[in-house]
Every structure is written in structure tokens, then in C-alpha cells.
mmCIF file of C-alpha atoms in Angstrom:
data_model
loop_
_atom_site.group_PDB
_atom_site.id
_atom_site.type_symbol
_atom_site.label_atom_id
_atom_site.label_comp_id
_atom_site.label_asym_id
_atom_site.label_seq_id
_atom_site.Cartn_x
_atom_site.Cartn_y
_atom_site.Cartn_z
ATOM 1 C CA UNK A 21 48.639 50.022 -21.202
ATOM 2 C CA UNK A 22 45.083 49.034 -20.391
ATOM 3 C CA UNK A 23 43.492 49.875 -17.064
ATOM 4 C CA UNK A 24 43.253 46.135 -16.361
ATOM 5 C CA UNK A 25 46.980 45.672 -17.042
ATOM 6 C CA UNK A 26 47.864 48.472 -14.653
ATOM 7 C CA UNK A 27 45.816 47.052 -11.774
ATOM 8 C CA UNK A 28 45.112 43.310 -11.666
ATOM 9 C CA UNK A 29 48.712 42.096 -12.233
ATOM 10 C CA UNK A 30 49.969 44.468 -9.521
ATOM 11 C CA UNK A 31 47.507 43.059 -7.007
ATOM 12 C CA UNK A 32 48.331 39.490 -8.061
ATOM 13 C CA UNK A 33 52.083 40.013 -7.690
ATOM 14 C CA UNK A 34 51.868 41.118 -4.081
ATOM 15 C CA UNK A 35 49.123 38.677 -3.074
ATOM 16 C CA UNK A 36 51.291 35.882 -4.442
ATOM 17 C CA UNK A 37 54.296 37.207 -2.543
ATOM 18 C CA UNK A 38 52.222 37.259 0.647
ATOM 19 C CA UNK A 39 51.620 33.521 0.245
ATOM 20 C CA UNK A 40 55.395 33.077 0.258
ATOM 21 C CA UNK A 41 55.750 35.293 3.327
ATOM 22 C CA UNK A 42 53.155 33.210 5.155
ATOM 23 C CA UNK A 43 55.014 30.010 4.296
ATOM 24 C CA UNK A 44 58.267 31.476 5.628
ATOM 25 C CA UNK A 45 56.516 32.727 8.774
ATOM 26 C CA UNK A 46 55.041 29.307 9.454
ATOM 27 C CA UNK A 47 58.412 27.617 8.879
ATOM 28 C CA UNK A 48 60.017 30.185 11.208
ATOM 29 C CA UNK A 49 57.548 29.267 13.957
ATOM 30 C CA UNK A 50 58.131 25.551 13.489
ATOM 31 C CA UNK A 51 61.927 25.849 13.423
ATOM 32 C CA UNK A 52 62.074 28.023 16.535
ATOM 33 C CA UNK A 53 59.241 26.324 18.446
ATOM 34 C CA UNK A 54 57.190 29.539 18.487
ATOM 35 C CA UNK A 55 53.426 29.254 18.813
ATOM 36 C CA UNK A 56 51.889 30.487 15.514
ATOM 37 C CA UNK A 57 49.560 32.809 17.433
ATOM 38 C CA UNK A 58 52.587 34.855 18.453
ATOM 39 C CA UNK A 59 53.175 35.955 14.847
ATOM 40 C CA UNK A 60 49.520 35.893 13.816
ATOM 41 C CA UNK A 61 48.668 38.362 16.587
ATOM 42 C CA UNK A 62 51.870 40.423 16.364
ATOM 43 C CA UNK A 63 51.680 44.167 15.788
ATOM 44 C CA UNK A 64 54.292 46.793 14.975
ATOM 45 C CA UNK A 65 52.822 49.016 17.663
ATOM 46 C CA UNK A 66 50.026 48.449 20.194
ATOM 47 C CA UNK A 67 47.521 50.689 18.398
ATOM 48 C CA UNK A 68 48.094 49.007 15.015
ATOM 49 C CA UNK A 69 46.193 46.029 13.671
ATOM 50 C CA UNK A 70 47.690 42.540 14.052
ATOM 51 C CA UNK A 71 49.362 40.543 11.300
ATOM 52 C CA UNK A 72 46.238 38.480 10.556
ATOM 53 C CA UNK A 73 44.171 41.614 9.975
ATOM 54 C CA UNK A 74 46.872 43.087 7.699
ATOM 55 C CA UNK A 75 46.577 40.051 5.401
ATOM 56 C CA UNK A 76 42.776 40.212 5.468
ATOM 57 C CA UNK A 77 42.794 43.888 4.540
ATOM 58 C CA UNK A 78 45.320 43.428 1.730
ATOM 59 C CA UNK A 79 43.002 40.778 0.287
ATOM 60 C CA UNK A 80 39.988 43.046 0.711
ATOM 61 C CA UNK A 81 41.551 46.064 -0.968
ATOM 62 C CA UNK A 82 42.565 43.929 -3.954
ATOM 63 C CA UNK A 83 39.279 42.046 -4.366
ATOM 64 C CA UNK A 84 36.938 44.918 -3.562
ATOM 65 C CA UNK A 85 39.059 47.336 -5.565
ATOM 66 C CA UNK A 86 38.785 45.193 -8.691
ATOM 67 C CA UNK A 87 35.075 44.692 -8.136
ATOM 68 C CA UNK A 88 34.484 48.424 -7.804
ATOM 69 C CA UNK A 89 36.667 49.266 -10.804
ATOM 70 C CA UNK A 90 34.815 46.763 -12.992
ATOM 71 C CA UNK A 91 31.429 47.717 -11.523
ATOM 72 C CA UNK A 92 30.933 44.125 -10.388
ATOM 73 C CA UNK A 93 29.272 42.980 -7.190
ATOM 74 C CA UNK A 94 31.605 43.715 -4.282
ATOM 75 C CA UNK A 95 32.416 40.486 -2.423
ATOM 76 C CA UNK A 96 31.824 40.134 1.279
ATOM 77 C CA UNK A 97 34.430 38.123 3.144
ATOM 78 C CA UNK A 98 34.125 37.486 6.869
ATOM 79 C CA UNK A 99 37.341 37.999 8.804
ATOM 80 C CA UNK A 100 37.477 34.647 10.595
ATOM 81 C CA UNK A 101 41.012 33.452 9.846
ATOM 82 C CA UNK A 102 43.052 32.415 12.899
ATOM 83 C CA UNK A 103 45.821 30.243 11.408
ATOM 84 C CA UNK A 104 48.456 30.314 8.695
ATOM 85 C CA UNK A 105 46.479 27.711 6.749
ATOM 86 C CA UNK A 106 43.311 29.812 6.874
ATOM 87 C CA UNK A 107 45.197 32.916 5.759
ATOM 88 C CA UNK A 108 46.758 30.936 2.899
ATOM 89 C CA UNK A 109 43.250 29.853 1.894
ATOM 90 C CA UNK A 110 42.025 33.447 1.947
ATOM 91 C CA UNK A 111 44.943 34.564 -0.214
ATOM 92 C CA UNK A 112 44.312 31.687 -2.604
ATOM 93 C CA UNK A 113 40.612 32.520 -2.900
ATOM 94 C CA UNK A 114 41.429 36.192 -3.483
ATOM 95 C CA UNK A 115 43.985 35.327 -6.174
ATOM 96 C CA UNK A 116 41.504 32.978 -7.865
ATOM 97 C CA UNK A 117 38.835 35.697 -7.710
ATOM 98 C CA UNK A 118 41.110 38.287 -9.329
ATOM 99 C CA UNK A 119 41.964 35.834 -12.090
ATOM 100 C CA UNK A 120 38.273 35.728 -13.081
ATOM 101 C CA UNK A 121 38.397 39.357 -14.236
ATOM 102 C CA UNK A 122 38.850 40.057 -17.931
ATOM 103 C CA UNK A 123 40.405 43.188 -19.473
ATOM 104 C CA UNK A 124 37.099 44.152 -21.082
ATOM 105 C CA UNK A 125 35.527 44.566 -17.642
ATOM 106 C CA UNK A 126 37.964 47.405 -16.918
ATOM 107 C CA UNK A 127 37.531 49.301 -20.196
ATOM 108 C CA UNK A 128 36.712 52.904 -19.405
ATOM 109 C CA UNK A 129 36.960 52.138 -15.696
ATOM 110 C CA UNK A 130 39.594 54.800 -15.221
ATOM 111 C CA UNK A 131 37.046 57.544 -15.950
ATOM 112 C CA UNK A 132 33.908 55.944 -14.453
ATOM 113 C CA UNK A 133 32.667 56.886 -11.009
ATOM 114 C CA UNK A 134 33.614 54.507 -8.217
ATOM 115 C CA UNK A 135 31.577 54.667 -5.029
ATOM 116 C CA UNK A 136 33.243 53.274 -1.911
ATOM 117 C CA UNK A 137 32.838 53.425 1.870
ATOM 118 C CA UNK A 138 34.642 56.318 3.533
ATOM 119 C CA UNK A 139 33.545 55.721 7.100
ATOM 120 C CA UNK A 140 31.022 53.759 9.132
ATOM 121 C CA UNK A 141 28.020 55.542 7.603
ATOM 122 C CA UNK A 142 29.511 57.421 4.674
ATOM 123 C CA UNK A 143 30.520 56.882 1.076
ATOM 124 C CA UNK A 144 32.706 58.793 -1.331
ATOM 125 C CA UNK A 145 32.947 58.884 -5.093
ATOM 126 C CA UNK A 146 36.058 59.188 -7.244
ATOM 127 C CA UNK A 147 36.856 58.477 -10.859
ATOM 128 C CA UNK A 148 38.413 55.026 -11.277
ATOM 129 C CA UNK A 149 41.970 56.249 -11.800
ATOM 130 C CA UNK A 150 41.779 58.485 -8.734
ATOM 131 C CA UNK A 151 40.255 55.626 -6.725
ATOM 132 C CA UNK A 152 43.187 53.358 -7.643
ATOM 133 C CA UNK A 153 45.852 56.001 -7.036
ATOM 134 C CA UNK A 154 44.435 57.561 -3.868
ATOM 135 C CA UNK A 155 42.540 54.745 -2.125
ATOM 136 C CA UNK A 156 42.940 51.202 -3.398
ATOM 137 C CA UNK A 157 46.662 50.918 -4.161
ATOM 138 C CA UNK A 158 47.879 52.973 -1.168
ATOM 139 C CA UNK A 159 45.784 50.920 1.266
ATOM 140 C CA UNK A 160 46.637 47.620 -0.424
ATOM 141 C CA UNK A 161 50.382 48.275 -0.373
ATOM 142 C CA UNK A 162 50.234 49.711 3.148
ATOM 143 C CA UNK A 163 48.698 46.561 4.619
ATOM 144 C CA UNK A 164 50.964 44.253 2.608
ATOM 145 C CA UNK A 165 54.041 46.217 3.696
ATOM 146 C CA UNK A 166 52.954 46.258 7.338
ATOM 147 C CA UNK A 167 52.444 42.468 7.199
ATOM 148 C CA UNK A 168 56.001 42.147 5.855
ATOM 149 C CA UNK A 169 57.295 44.536 8.514
ATOM 150 C CA UNK A 170 55.638 42.612 11.342
ATOM 151 C CA UNK A 171 57.250 39.377 10.211
ATOM 152 C CA UNK A 172 60.669 40.967 9.697
ATOM 153 C CA UNK A 173 60.456 42.714 13.069
ATOM 154 C CA UNK A 174 59.782 39.316 14.657
ATOM 155 C CA UNK A 175 62.845 37.703 13.130
ATOM 156 C CA UNK A 176 61.431 35.991 10.047
ATOM 157 C CA UNK A 177 64.256 35.997 7.519
ATOM 158 C CA UNK A 178 62.647 37.910 4.667
ATOM 159 C CA UNK A 179 63.617 40.963 2.669
ATOM 160 C CA UNK A 180 62.498 43.206 -0.138
ATOM 161 C CA UNK A 181 62.837 40.465 -2.740
ATOM 162 C CA UNK A 182 60.355 38.373 -0.718
ATOM 163 C CA UNK A 183 57.937 41.317 -0.616
ATOM 164 C CA UNK A 184 58.223 41.693 -4.379
ATOM 165 C CA UNK A 185 57.776 37.961 -4.923
ATOM 166 C CA UNK A 186 61.243 37.609 -6.464
ATOM 167 C CA UNK A 187 62.999 35.527 -3.794
#
């Protein structure tokens, strides 16, 4: 399996499933007369980031991860989304961006150095495979799973099949 095949499709699967989760969350708000901001700003715990930020970070870890793995320019995306429609647009743009990558861009990426931020004023370097396994995928799946958990905790009727994009 190529390095491309082990990364890009995995990101695309979950980003696509997040678009479905957003649609169900918006429908949930409409059906129950809940202001969208209630879910958009919901957290699993007070010291955790809100739903909106979870979606933004999932997008960032996918897009920036692919850019770093392919040694492409890392995109900068401002975190300005405040509605379901804006989050859907961000997911759509991220999905479209990932679809621009070609397998050849990832050749040898598993053994190349990847430099990434590791704090406000620090960077770290790992080989591509280690970067995917230890940084990019864990963070990507964490934020996607927390987004799912926030919605489920708030009564949106979703399950594992929704998270996997198989519902």
C-alpha cells in the first residue's frame, strides 16, 4: 500500500462523515427549536474546546498533515466559522484540497523528515510515518471523535456508523 493510500483516503472518509454529522446536528436543532449556537458552542467539559473548534482542528490536521507529508506549502485557514453552513464550507474546502494531492507527492514521504509546530515557539521533526502515527492521525481522530461525542451527548441521534460515514 502506498503512503498516499494509507493517509489521504482515511482523512477523506472522516471529513466526509463530519459533513453528515453537521447536517444531522442542524436538522436536530431545527426539529427541536434549539438555537444552533447551543450545539456549535457545546463542550464535553468546561475546559475542552467547543464543537466548532473541534471541526476546525480536524480539518487542520488533515490539510496540514497532507501538506507536510508531501512537502507542500502548509495552508493557513482562519478560524472564523460561526454557523453550520460555514463549517460545512470549511469541510468542503478541506475535502477539495485533499483531493488535489496525487500519490506521487507522497512517494518516500514515510521516511522524509516532517517539521511541525510543537508549541507556541517550538518545532519538532519526525519521519513521515512517525508524524502520521504519533501526531497527525491521533489528533485528527481525537477532534473528529470529540465532535461526534459533543453532538451525541447533546441528543443528536448519531452513532458509530455515522462517525464512520456508513449510515
